[in-house]
């Protein structure tokens, strides 16, 4: 166990991050990121080699303290994120600031602080982006802008660190069955039908594919869409 590679997964208290943690658990020691300590402790109790890593990623001094224990890191998965729908007219500056604070600035700062540990392990950074990081629909401006920014961050990091041995993978999932999706559908006034959405486990499988790619390979971008349910004749 102790000789397994170490992965830090943010947003592991629920949704896609929790599914990624469960998918990596058989092969990795895990630090489970999030603010909900009870949820992290409960998940850690079910995953051998996993420990809660509870920190608010927008609290710069708390993040700096929390990374101090990490001197070598094989995998950093950024899944923590926020989404609040609204048109441009409905979205004051605070909405834009919050999206950028959590979805971009916190990701950049955590990665920056962990770069020495990632370089030491010739590690991998995986960023859970979104279909909205590739194209935008009405009512998604602030979230999509933050995810376009996250994609730019990933591309810059890859260009700067690939020669040092780091791999950087952006994953672009479509709508996925999580609490975030439930809140989005509720704000749209729609009916929630989980079968219409990706399962978090399917997004986690893409993360595992990127992490387990052979040493000669670098999965730079993975796009995943929900597959329409087709009834065969
Ligand atoms: P979720 O169920 O709402 O989970 C969000 C996670 O982010 C939670 O674990 C939450 O942990 C963590 N988080 C939020 N703010 C934080 C902060 N300030 N500090 C630390 N942790 C924080 O969302 P999800 O659907 O799993 O989404 C995960 C990622 O996938 C996000 O980046 C999202 O944009 C992206 N994505 C989601 C979908 C979708 O349809 N669901 C589609 C495409 C992309 P705590 O509450 O414990 O802090």
PDB file of C-alpha atoms and ligand atoms in Angstrom:
ATOM      1  CA  UNK A   1       0.000   0.000   0.000  1.00  0.00           C
ATOM      2  CA  UNK A   2       2.668   2.500   1.061  1.00  0.00           C
ATOM      3  CA  UNK A   3       4.478   1.970  -2.247  1.00  0.00           C
ATOM      4  CA  UNK A   4       1.383   2.857  -4.279  1.00  0.00           C
ATOM      5  CA  UNK A   5       1.444   6.207  -6.103  1.00  0.00           C
ATOM      6  CA  UNK A   6      -0.219   9.158  -4.332  1.00  0.00           C
ATOM      7  CA  UNK A   7      -3.231  10.979  -5.819  1.00  0.00           C
ATOM      8  CA  UNK A   8      -4.936  14.127  -4.524  1.00  0.00           C
ATOM      9  CA  UNK A   9      -8.529  14.473  -5.739  1.00  0.00           C
ATOM     10  CA  UNK A  10     -10.326  17.763  -5.084  1.00  0.00           C
ATOM     11  CA  UNK A  11     -14.114  17.786  -4.956  1.00  0.00           C
ATOM     12  CA  UNK A  12     -14.005  14.244  -3.569  1.00  0.00           C
ATOM     13  CA  UNK A  13     -16.828  14.784  -1.069  1.00  0.00           C
ATOM     14  CA  UNK A  14     -19.431  13.991  -3.731  1.00  0.00           C
ATOM     15  CA  UNK A  15     -20.245  13.749  -7.435  1.00  0.00           C
ATOM     16  CA  UNK A  16     -17.542  13.258 -10.039  1.00  0.00           C
ATOM     17  CA  UNK A  17     -14.671  13.721  -7.576  1.00  0.00           C
ATOM     18  CA  UNK A  18     -15.999  10.987  -5.275  1.00  0.00           C
ATOM     19  CA  UNK A  19     -16.333   8.646  -8.271  1.00  0.00           C
ATOM     20  CA  UNK A  20     -12.765   9.442  -9.370  1.00  0.00           C
ATOM     21  CA  UNK A  21     -11.490   8.697  -5.862  1.00  0.00           C
ATOM     22  CA  UNK A  22     -13.301   5.353  -5.827  1.00  0.00           C
ATOM     23  CA  UNK A  23     -11.934   4.469  -9.267  1.00  0.00           C
ATOM     24  CA  UNK A  24      -8.332   5.304  -8.297  1.00  0.00           C
ATOM     25  CA  UNK A  25      -8.519   3.661  -4.857  1.00  0.00           C
ATOM     26  CA  UNK A  26      -7.424   0.157  -5.921  1.00  0.00           C
ATOM     27  CA  UNK A  27      -4.158   1.496  -7.347  1.00  0.00           C
ATOM     28  CA  UNK A  28      -3.421   4.718  -5.433  1.00  0.00           C
ATOM     29  CA  UNK A  29      -3.045   6.165  -1.967  1.00  0.00           C
ATOM     30  CA  UNK A  30      -5.526   8.989  -1.838  1.00  0.00           C
ATOM     31  CA  UNK A  31      -5.940  12.436  -0.342  1.00  0.00           C
ATOM     32  CA  UNK A  32      -9.636  13.325  -0.517  1.00  0.00           C
ATOM     33  CA  UNK A  33     -10.198  17.062  -1.009  1.00  0.00           C
ATOM     34  CA  UNK A  34     -13.336  19.034  -0.108  1.00  0.00           C
ATOM     35  CA  UNK A  35     -14.801  21.125   2.711  1.00  0.00           C
ATOM     36  CA  UNK A  36     -17.360  18.606   4.012  1.00  0.00           C
ATOM     37  CA  UNK A  37     -15.191  16.756   6.552  1.00  0.00           C
ATOM     38  CA  UNK A  38     -17.935  14.278   7.473  1.00  0.00           C
ATOM     39  CA  UNK A  39     -18.408  13.214   3.846  1.00  0.00           C
ATOM     40  CA  UNK A  40     -14.646  12.914   3.307  1.00  0.00           C
ATOM     41  CA  UNK A  41     -14.195  10.868   6.480  1.00  0.00           C
ATOM     42  CA  UNK A  42     -17.050   8.548   5.500  1.00  0.00           C
ATOM     43  CA  UNK A  43     -15.584   7.999   2.022  1.00  0.00           C
ATOM     44  CA  UNK A  44     -12.087   7.482   3.434  1.00  0.00           C
ATOM     45  CA  UNK A  45     -13.446   4.805   5.782  1.00  0.00           C
ATOM     46  CA  UNK A  46     -14.535   2.795   2.718  1.00  0.00           C
ATOM     47  CA  UNK A  47     -11.321   3.236   0.680  1.00  0.00           C
ATOM     48  CA  UNK A  48      -8.120   1.611   1.937  1.00  0.00           C
ATOM     49  CA  UNK A  49      -5.183   4.029   1.761  1.00  0.00           C
ATOM     50  CA  UNK A  50      -7.424   7.127   1.634  1.00  0.00           C
ATOM     51  CA  UNK A  51      -7.282  10.142   3.977  1.00  0.00           C
ATOM     52  CA  UNK A  52      -9.482  13.251   4.178  1.00  0.00           C
ATOM     53  CA  UNK A  53      -7.771  16.444   2.992  1.00  0.00           C
ATOM     54  CA  UNK A  54     -10.326  19.010   4.118  1.00  0.00           C
ATOM     55  CA  UNK A  55      -9.594  22.548   2.963  1.00  0.00           C
ATOM     56  CA  UNK A  56     -11.508  25.430   1.413  1.00  0.00           C
ATOM     57  CA  UNK A  57      -9.633  25.912  -1.853  1.00  0.00           C
ATOM     58  CA  UNK A  58     -10.414  29.634  -1.882  1.00  0.00           C
ATOM     59  CA  UNK A  59      -8.596  30.099   1.458  1.00  0.00           C
ATOM     60  CA  UNK A  60      -5.030  30.717   0.265  1.00  0.00           C
ATOM     61  CA  UNK A  61      -3.333  30.375   3.649  1.00  0.00           C
ATOM     62  CA  UNK A  62      -5.239  27.173   4.489  1.00  0.00           C
ATOM     63  CA  UNK A  63      -4.236  25.709   1.120  1.00  0.00           C
ATOM     64  CA  UNK A  64      -0.592  26.668   1.668  1.00  0.00           C
ATOM     65  CA  UNK A  65      -0.652  24.912   5.074  1.00  0.00           C
ATOM     66  CA  UNK A  66      -2.375  21.826   3.654  1.00  0.00           C
ATOM     67  CA  UNK A  67       0.134  21.269   0.831  1.00  0.00           C
ATOM     68  CA  UNK A  68       3.129  21.495   3.169  1.00  0.00           C
ATOM     69  CA  UNK A  69       2.951  17.751   3.957  1.00  0.00           C
ATOM     70  CA  UNK A  70       3.113  16.739   0.260  1.00  0.00           C
ATOM     71  CA  UNK A  71       6.622  16.413  -1.155  1.00  0.00           C
ATOM     72  CA  UNK A  72       5.881  14.005  -3.998  1.00  0.00           C
ATOM     73  CA  UNK A  73       2.584  13.712  -5.876  1.00  0.00           C
ATOM     74  CA  UNK A  74       1.835  11.363  -8.766  1.00  0.00           C
ATOM     75  CA  UNK A  75      -1.688  12.504  -9.662  1.00  0.00           C
ATOM     76  CA  UNK A  76      -3.599  15.743  -9.021  1.00  0.00           C
ATOM     77  CA  UNK A  77      -7.251  15.653 -10.094  1.00  0.00           C
ATOM     78  CA  UNK A  78      -9.080  18.974  -9.999  1.00  0.00           C
ATOM     79  CA  UNK A  79     -12.791  18.173  -9.694  1.00  0.00           C
ATOM     80  CA  UNK A  80     -13.903  20.877  -7.232  1.00  0.00           C
ATOM     81  CA  UNK A  81     -16.076  23.415  -8.994  1.00  0.00           C
ATOM     82  CA  UNK A  82     -19.175  25.578  -8.802  1.00  0.00           C
ATOM     83  CA  UNK A  83     -21.938  26.335 -11.312  1.00  0.00           C
ATOM     84  CA  UNK A  84     -24.768  28.827 -11.111  1.00  0.00           C
ATOM     85  CA  UNK A  85     -26.811  29.483 -14.200  1.00  0.00           C
ATOM     86  CA  UNK A  86     -27.896  32.959 -15.231  1.00  0.00           C
ATOM     87  CA  UNK A  87     -27.978  35.213 -18.237  1.00  0.00           C
ATOM     88  CA  UNK A  88     -25.548  38.106 -18.489  1.00  0.00           C
ATOM     89  CA  UNK A  89     -28.367  40.380 -17.343  1.00  0.00           C
ATOM     90  CA  UNK A  90     -28.956  38.209 -14.269  1.00  0.00           C
ATOM     91  CA  UNK A  91     -25.282  37.769 -13.278  1.00  0.00           C
ATOM     92  CA  UNK A  92     -23.680  40.537 -11.209  1.00  0.00           C
ATOM     93  CA  UNK A  93     -19.929  40.736 -10.660  1.00  0.00           C
ATOM     94  CA  UNK A  94     -20.034  38.489  -7.588  1.00  0.00           C
ATOM     95  CA  UNK A  95     -21.322  35.569  -9.669  1.00  0.00           C
ATOM     96  CA  UNK A  96     -18.441  35.958 -12.131  1.00  0.00           C
ATOM     97  CA  UNK A  97     -15.920  36.366  -9.308  1.00  0.00           C
ATOM     98  CA  UNK A  98     -17.088  33.210  -7.507  1.00  0.00           C
ATOM     99  CA  UNK A  99     -16.887  31.089 -10.671  1.00  0.00           C
ATOM    100  CA  UNK A 100     -13.387  32.338 -11.437  1.00  0.00           C
ATOM    101  CA  UNK A 101     -12.264  32.097  -7.803  1.00  0.00           C
ATOM    102  CA  UNK A 102     -13.182  28.401  -7.437  1.00  0.00           C
ATOM    103  CA  UNK A 103     -12.979  27.115 -11.021  1.00  0.00           C
ATOM    104  CA  UNK A 104      -9.781  28.866 -12.145  1.00  0.00           C
ATOM    105  CA  UNK A 105      -7.825  30.805  -9.488  1.00  0.00           C
ATOM    106  CA  UNK A 106      -7.993  28.053  -6.848  1.00  0.00           C
ATOM    107  CA  UNK A 107      -6.950  25.457  -9.443  1.00  0.00           C
ATOM    108  CA  UNK A 108      -4.004  27.558 -10.593  1.00  0.00           C
ATOM    109  CA  UNK A 109      -2.809  28.258  -7.051  1.00  0.00           C
ATOM    110  CA  UNK A 110      -3.094  24.661  -5.833  1.00  0.00           C
ATOM    111  CA  UNK A 111      -1.239  23.461  -8.932  1.00  0.00           C
ATOM    112  CA  UNK A 112       1.451  26.113  -8.515  1.00  0.00           C
ATOM    113  CA  UNK A 113       2.054  25.137  -4.888  1.00  0.00           C
ATOM    114  CA  UNK A 114       2.224  21.442  -5.816  1.00  0.00           C
ATOM    115  CA  UNK A 115       4.479  21.810  -8.870  1.00  0.00           C
ATOM    116  CA  UNK A 116       7.666  20.767  -7.023  1.00  0.00           C
ATOM    117  CA  UNK A 117       5.877  17.632  -5.747  1.00  0.00           C
ATOM    118  CA  UNK A 118       4.449  16.879  -9.210  1.00  0.00           C
ATOM    119  CA  UNK A 119       7.825  17.378 -10.888  1.00  0.00           C
ATOM    120  CA  UNK A 120       9.463  15.123  -8.286  1.00  0.00           C
ATOM    121  CA  UNK A 121       7.098  12.307  -9.288  1.00  0.00           C
ATOM    122  CA  UNK A 122       6.955  13.192 -13.030  1.00  0.00           C
ATOM    123  CA  UNK A 123       3.269  13.297 -12.237  1.00  0.00           C
ATOM    124  CA  UNK A 124      -0.032  14.071 -13.905  1.00  0.00           C
ATOM    125  CA  UNK A 125      -2.621  16.817 -13.578  1.00  0.00           C
ATOM    126  CA  UNK A 126      -6.200  16.052 -14.619  1.00  0.00           C
ATOM    127  CA  UNK A 127      -8.695  18.917 -14.860  1.00  0.00           C
ATOM    128  CA  UNK A 128     -12.417  18.226 -14.903  1.00  0.00           C
ATOM    129  CA  UNK A 129     -13.517  20.854 -17.378  1.00  0.00           C
ATOM    130  CA  UNK A 130     -16.957  20.772 -19.081  1.00  0.00           C
ATOM    131  CA  UNK A 131     -18.637  20.745 -22.466  1.00  0.00           C
ATOM    132  CA  UNK A 132     -19.255  24.393 -21.577  1.00  0.00           C
ATOM    133  CA  UNK A 133     -15.469  24.864 -21.740  1.00  0.00           C
ATOM    134  CA  UNK A 134     -15.670  24.165 -25.477  1.00  0.00           C
ATOM    135  CA  UNK A 135     -18.874  25.936 -26.554  1.00  0.00           C
ATOM    136  CA  UNK A 136     -21.386  28.125 -24.740  1.00  0.00           C
ATOM    137  CA  UNK A 137     -25.149  28.223 -24.494  1.00  0.00           C
ATOM    138  CA  UNK A 138     -27.368  31.094 -23.397  1.00  0.00           C
ATOM    139  CA  UNK A 139     -27.550  31.355 -19.625  1.00  0.00           C
ATOM    140  CA  UNK A 140     -24.160  29.703 -19.000  1.00  0.00           C
ATOM    141  CA  UNK A 141     -21.838  32.711 -19.524  1.00  0.00           C
ATOM    142  CA  UNK A 142     -20.069  32.984 -16.167  1.00  0.00           C
ATOM    143  CA  UNK A 143     -19.603  29.214 -15.748  1.00  0.00           C
ATOM    144  CA  UNK A 144     -18.500  28.730 -19.360  1.00  0.00           C
ATOM    145  CA  UNK A 145     -16.078  31.656 -19.189  1.00  0.00           C
ATOM    146  CA  UNK A 146     -14.449  30.088 -16.131  1.00  0.00           C
ATOM    147  CA  UNK A 147     -14.187  26.740 -17.914  1.00  0.00           C
ATOM    148  CA  UNK A 148     -12.695  28.389 -21.036  1.00  0.00           C
ATOM    149  CA  UNK A 149     -10.188  29.922 -18.608  1.00  0.00           C
ATOM    150  CA  UNK A 150      -9.522  26.525 -17.058  1.00  0.00           C
ATOM    151  CA  UNK A 151      -8.817  25.095 -20.505  1.00  0.00           C
ATOM    152  CA  UNK A 152      -6.330  27.914 -21.183  1.00  0.00           C
ATOM    153  CA  UNK A 153      -4.675  27.218 -17.838  1.00  0.00           C
ATOM    154  CA  UNK A 154      -4.337  23.525 -18.704  1.00  0.00           C
ATOM    155  CA  UNK A 155      -2.877  24.299 -22.127  1.00  0.00           C
ATOM    156  CA  UNK A 156      -0.315  26.719 -20.646  1.00  0.00           C
ATOM    157  CA  UNK A 157       0.662  24.241 -17.923  1.00  0.00           C
ATOM    158  CA  UNK A 158       1.113  21.465 -20.490  1.00  0.00           C
ATOM    159  CA  UNK A 159       3.233  23.665 -22.745  1.00  0.00           C
ATOM    160  CA  UNK A 160       5.422  24.690 -19.808  1.00  0.00           C
ATOM    161  CA  UNK A 161       5.788  21.379 -17.970  1.00  0.00           C
ATOM    162  CA  UNK A 162       5.651  18.597 -20.563  1.00  0.00           C
ATOM    163  CA  UNK A 163       9.424  18.748 -21.015  1.00  0.00           C
ATOM    164  CA  UNK A 164       9.799  18.216 -17.237  1.00  0.00           C
ATOM    165  CA  UNK A 165       7.782  14.985 -17.589  1.00  0.00           C
ATOM    166  CA  UNK A 166       4.334  16.185 -16.457  1.00  0.00           C
ATOM    167  CA  UNK A 167       1.178  15.097 -18.238  1.00  0.00           C
ATOM    168  CA  UNK A 168      -1.819  17.476 -18.250  1.00  0.00           C
ATOM    169  CA  UNK A 169      -5.254  16.187 -19.236  1.00  0.00           C
ATOM    170  CA  UNK A 170      -8.440  18.205 -19.679  1.00  0.00           C
ATOM    171  CA  UNK A 171     -11.612  16.133 -19.415  1.00  0.00           C
ATOM    172  CA  UNK A 172     -14.741  17.695 -20.938  1.00  0.00           C
ATOM    173  CA  UNK A 173     -17.831  15.866 -19.643  1.00  0.00           C
ATOM    174  CA  UNK A 174     -21.330  16.619 -20.787  1.00  0.00           C
ATOM    175  CA  UNK A 175     -24.157  16.759 -18.265  1.00  0.00           C
ATOM    176  CA  UNK A 176     -23.511  14.322 -15.437  1.00  0.00           C
ATOM    177  CA  UNK A 177     -25.846  12.975 -12.754  1.00  0.00           C
ATOM    178  CA  UNK A 178     -24.648  14.808  -9.621  1.00  0.00           C
ATOM    179  CA  UNK A 179     -25.945  17.308  -7.067  1.00  0.00           C
ATOM    180  CA  UNK A 180     -24.559  20.107  -9.262  1.00  0.00           C
ATOM    181  CA  UNK A 181     -26.681  18.866 -12.152  1.00  0.00           C
ATOM    182  CA  UNK A 182     -29.764  18.585  -9.930  1.00  0.00           C
ATOM    183  CA  UNK A 183     -29.332  22.221  -8.886  1.00  0.00           C
ATOM    184  CA  UNK A 184     -28.837  23.335 -12.496  1.00  0.00           C
ATOM    185  CA  UNK A 185     -31.953  21.514 -13.706  1.00  0.00           C
ATOM    186  CA  UNK A 186     -33.953  22.927 -10.781  1.00  0.00           C
ATOM    187  CA  UNK A 187     -32.824  26.454 -11.712  1.00  0.00           C
ATOM    188  CA  UNK A 188     -33.894  25.797 -15.310  1.00  0.00           C
ATOM    189  CA  UNK A 189     -37.287  24.660 -14.013  1.00  0.00           C
ATOM    190  CA  UNK A 190     -36.933  21.269 -15.717  1.00  0.00           C
ATOM    191  CA  UNK A 191     -37.691  17.710 -14.598  1.00  0.00           C
ATOM    192  CA  UNK A 192     -34.700  15.735 -13.374  1.00  0.00           C
ATOM    193  CA  UNK A 193     -34.241  12.485 -15.284  1.00  0.00           C
ATOM    194  CA  UNK A 194     -30.951  10.854 -14.209  1.00  0.00           C
ATOM    195  CA  UNK A 195     -30.960   8.466 -17.175  1.00  0.00           C
ATOM    196  CA  UNK A 196     -30.450  11.437 -19.510  1.00  0.00           C
ATOM    197  CA  UNK A 197     -27.080  12.230 -17.971  1.00  0.00           C
ATOM    198  CA  UNK A 198     -23.639  10.668 -17.763  1.00  0.00           C
ATOM    199  CA  UNK A 199     -22.917   8.622 -14.679  1.00  0.00           C
ATOM    200  CA  UNK A 200     -20.055  10.039 -12.563  1.00  0.00           C
ATOM    201  CA  UNK A 201     -18.404   6.615 -12.874  1.00  0.00           C
ATOM    202  CA  UNK A 202     -18.165   7.097 -16.643  1.00  0.00           C
ATOM    203  CA  UNK A 203     -16.286  10.368 -16.194  1.00  0.00           C
ATOM    204  CA  UNK A 204     -14.062   8.650 -13.616  1.00  0.00           C
ATOM    205  CA  UNK A 205     -13.270   5.920 -16.168  1.00  0.00           C
ATOM    206  CA  UNK A 206     -11.895   8.598 -18.521  1.00  0.00           C
ATOM    207  CA  UNK A 207      -9.691   9.913 -15.721  1.00  0.00           C
ATOM    208  CA  UNK A 208      -8.385   6.393 -15.058  1.00  0.00           C
ATOM    209  CA  UNK A 209      -7.676   5.969 -18.797  1.00  0.00           C
ATOM    210  CA  UNK A 210      -5.580   9.154 -18.774  1.00  0.00           C
ATOM    211  CA  UNK A 211      -3.739   8.158 -15.602  1.00  0.00           C
ATOM    212  CA  UNK A 212      -3.029   4.590 -16.728  1.00  0.00           C
ATOM    213  CA  UNK A 213      -1.963   5.495 -20.297  1.00  0.00           C
ATOM    214  CA  UNK A 214       1.422   4.005 -21.094  1.00  0.00           C
ATOM    215  CA  UNK A 215       4.518   6.068 -20.319  1.00  0.00           C
ATOM    216  CA  UNK A 216       4.904   6.790 -24.037  1.00  0.00           C
ATOM    217  CA  UNK A 217       1.406   8.356 -24.225  1.00  0.00           C
ATOM    218  CA  UNK A 218      -0.106  11.675 -23.124  1.00  0.00           C
ATOM    219  CA  UNK A 219      -3.911  11.963 -23.279  1.00  0.00           C
ATOM    220  CA  UNK A 220      -4.246  15.720 -23.555  1.00  0.00           C
ATOM    221  CA  UNK A 221      -8.013  16.097 -23.962  1.00  0.00           C
ATOM    222  CA  UNK A 222     -10.971  13.759 -23.519  1.00  0.00           C
ATOM    223  CA  UNK A 223     -14.536  14.753 -24.427  1.00  0.00           C
ATOM    224  CA  UNK A 224     -17.429  12.634 -23.140  1.00  0.00           C
ATOM    225  CA  UNK A 225     -21.079  13.094 -24.017  1.00  0.00           C
ATOM    226  CA  UNK A 226     -24.122  11.360 -22.581  1.00  0.00           C
ATOM    227  CA  UNK A 227     -25.167   8.663 -25.018  1.00  0.00           C
ATOM    228  CA  UNK A 228     -28.828   8.893 -26.056  1.00  0.00           C
ATOM    229  CA  UNK A 229     -30.839   5.908 -24.871  1.00  0.00           C
ATOM    230  CA  UNK A 230     -31.754   4.027 -28.041  1.00  0.00           C
ATOM    231  CA  UNK A 231     -34.282   1.204 -27.888  1.00  0.00           C
ATOM    232  CA  UNK A 232     -33.265  -1.474 -30.357  1.00  0.00           C
ATOM    233  CA  UNK A 233     -35.916  -3.171 -32.498  1.00  0.00           C
TER     234      UNK A 233
HETATM  235  P1  LIG B   1     -20.825  18.705  -7.148  1.00  0.00           P
HETATM  236  O1  LIG B   1     -21.558  17.444  -6.971  1.00  0.00           O
HETATM  237  O2  LIG B   1     -21.501  20.001  -6.862  1.00  0.00           O
HETATM  238  O3  LIG B   1     -19.465  18.647  -6.316  1.00  0.00           O
HETATM  239  C1  LIG B   1     -18.634  19.776  -6.279  1.00  0.00           C
HETATM  240  C2  LIG B   1     -17.416  19.461  -5.440  1.00  0.00           C
HETATM  241  O4  LIG B   1     -16.593  20.646  -5.387  1.00  0.00           O
HETATM  242  C3  LIG B   1     -17.769  19.083  -4.017  1.00  0.00           C
HETATM  243  O5  LIG B   1     -16.988  17.976  -3.634  1.00  0.00           O
HETATM  244  C4  LIG B   1     -17.393  20.330  -3.228  1.00  0.00           C
HETATM  245  O6  LIG B   1     -16.939  19.938  -1.954  1.00  0.00           O
HETATM  246  C5  LIG B   1     -16.207  20.874  -4.042  1.00  0.00           C
HETATM  247  N1  LIG B   1     -16.005  22.298  -3.806  1.00  0.00           N
HETATM  248  C6  LIG B   1     -16.781  23.322  -4.231  1.00  0.00           C
HETATM  249  N2  LIG B   1     -16.295  24.484  -3.770  1.00  0.00           N
HETATM  250  C7  LIG B   1     -15.185  24.193  -3.050  1.00  0.00           C
HETATM  251  C8  LIG B   1     -14.238  24.964  -2.316  1.00  0.00           C
HETATM  252  N3  LIG B   1     -14.346  26.298  -2.201  1.00  0.00           N
HETATM  253  N4  LIG B   1     -13.227  24.321  -1.701  1.00  0.00           N
HETATM  254  C9  LIG B   1     -13.111  22.990  -1.778  1.00  0.00           C
HETATM  255  N5  LIG B   1     -13.963  22.198  -2.452  1.00  0.00           N
HETATM  256  C10 LIG B   1     -14.985  22.799  -3.074  1.00  0.00           C
HETATM  257  O7  LIG B   1     -20.260  18.849  -8.651  1.00  0.00           O
HETATM  258  P2  LIG B   1     -19.898  17.747  -9.759  1.00  0.00           P
HETATM  259  O8  LIG B   1     -21.049  17.660 -10.674  1.00  0.00           O
HETATM  260  O9  LIG B   1     -19.307  16.529  -9.146  1.00  0.00           O
HETATM  261  O10 LIG B   1     -18.769  18.567 -10.526  1.00  0.00           O
HETATM  262  C11 LIG B   1     -17.394  18.240 -10.420  1.00  0.00           C
HETATM  263  C12 LIG B   1     -16.648  18.982 -11.518  1.00  0.00           C
HETATM  264  O11 LIG B   1     -17.151  18.550 -12.785  1.00  0.00           O
HETATM  265  C13 LIG B   1     -16.846  20.498 -11.492  1.00  0.00           C
HETATM  266  O12 LIG B   1     -15.643  21.134 -11.821  1.00  0.00           O
HETATM  267  C14 LIG B   1     -17.882  20.743 -12.563  1.00  0.00           C
HETATM  268  O13 LIG B   1     -17.772  22.035 -13.120  1.00  0.00           O
HETATM  269  C15 LIG B   1     -17.530  19.666 -13.566  1.00  0.00           C
HETATM  270  N6  LIG B   1     -18.612  19.241 -14.453  1.00  0.00           N
HETATM  271  C16 LIG B   1     -19.814  18.808 -13.953  1.00  0.00           C
HETATM  272  C17 LIG B   1     -20.809  18.407 -14.825  1.00  0.00           C
HETATM  273  C18 LIG B   1     -22.161  17.947 -14.345  1.00  0.00           C
HETATM  274  O14 LIG B   1     -23.067  17.878 -15.191  1.00  0.00           O
HETATM  275  N7  LIG B   1     -22.344  17.602 -13.088  1.00  0.00           N
HETATM  276  C19 LIG B   1     -20.586  18.416 -16.208  1.00  0.00           C
HETATM  277  C20 LIG B   1     -19.359  18.851 -16.675  1.00  0.00           C
HETATM  278  C21 LIG B   1     -18.379  19.246 -15.791  1.00  0.00           C
HETATM  279  P3  LIG B   1     -17.455  20.574  -0.573  1.00  0.00           P
HETATM  280  O15 LIG B   1     -18.857  21.022  -0.737  1.00  0.00           O
HETATM  281  O16 LIG B   1     -17.245  19.464   0.410  1.00  0.00           O
HETATM  282  O17 LIG B   1     -16.503  21.692  -0.358  1.00  0.00           O
END
